[in-house]
Amino acid sequence: MTSRRGLRDGGELAGRALLGLLFVLEGFGKLGAYDAAAAYMSAFGMPPQLLPAAIAVELGAGLLVIAGWHARLAAIGLAAFCIVAAIVFHTRFGDRNQLIHFEKDLALAGAFLILWARGAGRLSLDAWRAGRRGARSDQAPAAS
């Protein structure tokens, strides 16, 4: 039973790291090719003035997901980010590459919704914080 728990905990940590790392790398990529990223956004009718916000979301929320710190908030933000990216940038379904990117963005949004619903897991700063407060980190978010 303990080994199953360890596998689950490790899987949650690895999953968060892989999900978050994708966005951290993309954020740094946009910083490194800022003008190209701004031109890409403009080509799809998005104001390039939104690029700093996109970079901040990718870097900030990606790091939060990796650390498991305010992971639910970061996850819901990245789920929305992925859905918007799919709808704005990847709707030329006649282009197989764009269809794949659309599907990938929706799948990532689904993964982030699971993270939002389930929480970051035991190997996270959220769990550490909850333990210090005497709360459980795996509880569903409170209804609004």
XYZ file of C-alpha atoms in Angstrom, residues 45-93:
49
model
C -5.643 39.804 -34.595
C -4.349 39.792 -31.034
C -2.856 43.036 -29.748
C 0.881 42.530 -29.197
C 0.504 44.572 -26.005
C -0.920 41.378 -24.486
C 2.379 39.548 -24.964
C 3.843 40.554 -21.572
C 0.702 39.212 -19.882
C 0.935 35.949 -21.831
C 4.587 35.563 -20.844
C 3.781 36.331 -17.206
C 0.981 33.743 -17.188
C 3.166 31.082 -18.786
C 6.156 31.682 -16.515
C 4.266 32.433 -13.315
C 1.547 29.821 -13.513
C 3.972 27.246 -14.920
C 6.289 27.690 -11.923
C 3.345 27.604 -9.502
C 2.143 24.312 -10.994
C 5.624 22.783 -10.753
C 5.991 23.816 -7.114
C 2.410 22.969 -6.273
C 1.947 26.417 -4.733
C -1.542 27.840 -5.310
C -1.716 25.070 -7.893
C -5.486 25.154 -8.275
C -5.489 28.848 -9.145
C -2.572 28.372 -11.555
C -4.269 25.341 -13.108
C -7.559 27.105 -13.777
C -5.643 30.030 -15.261
C -3.643 27.774 -17.556
C -6.782 25.845 -18.549
C -8.359 29.115 -19.679
C -5.105 30.151 -21.384
C -5.036 26.875 -23.346
C -8.653 27.192 -24.449
C -8.128 30.768 -25.625
C -4.919 29.763 -27.443
C -6.731 26.908 -29.180
C -9.603 29.111 -30.325
C -7.506 32.110 -31.381
C -4.422 30.498 -32.907
C -5.308 26.956 -34.020
C -8.650 26.839 -35.844
C -7.434 26.253 -39.412
C -8.509 22.631 -39.272
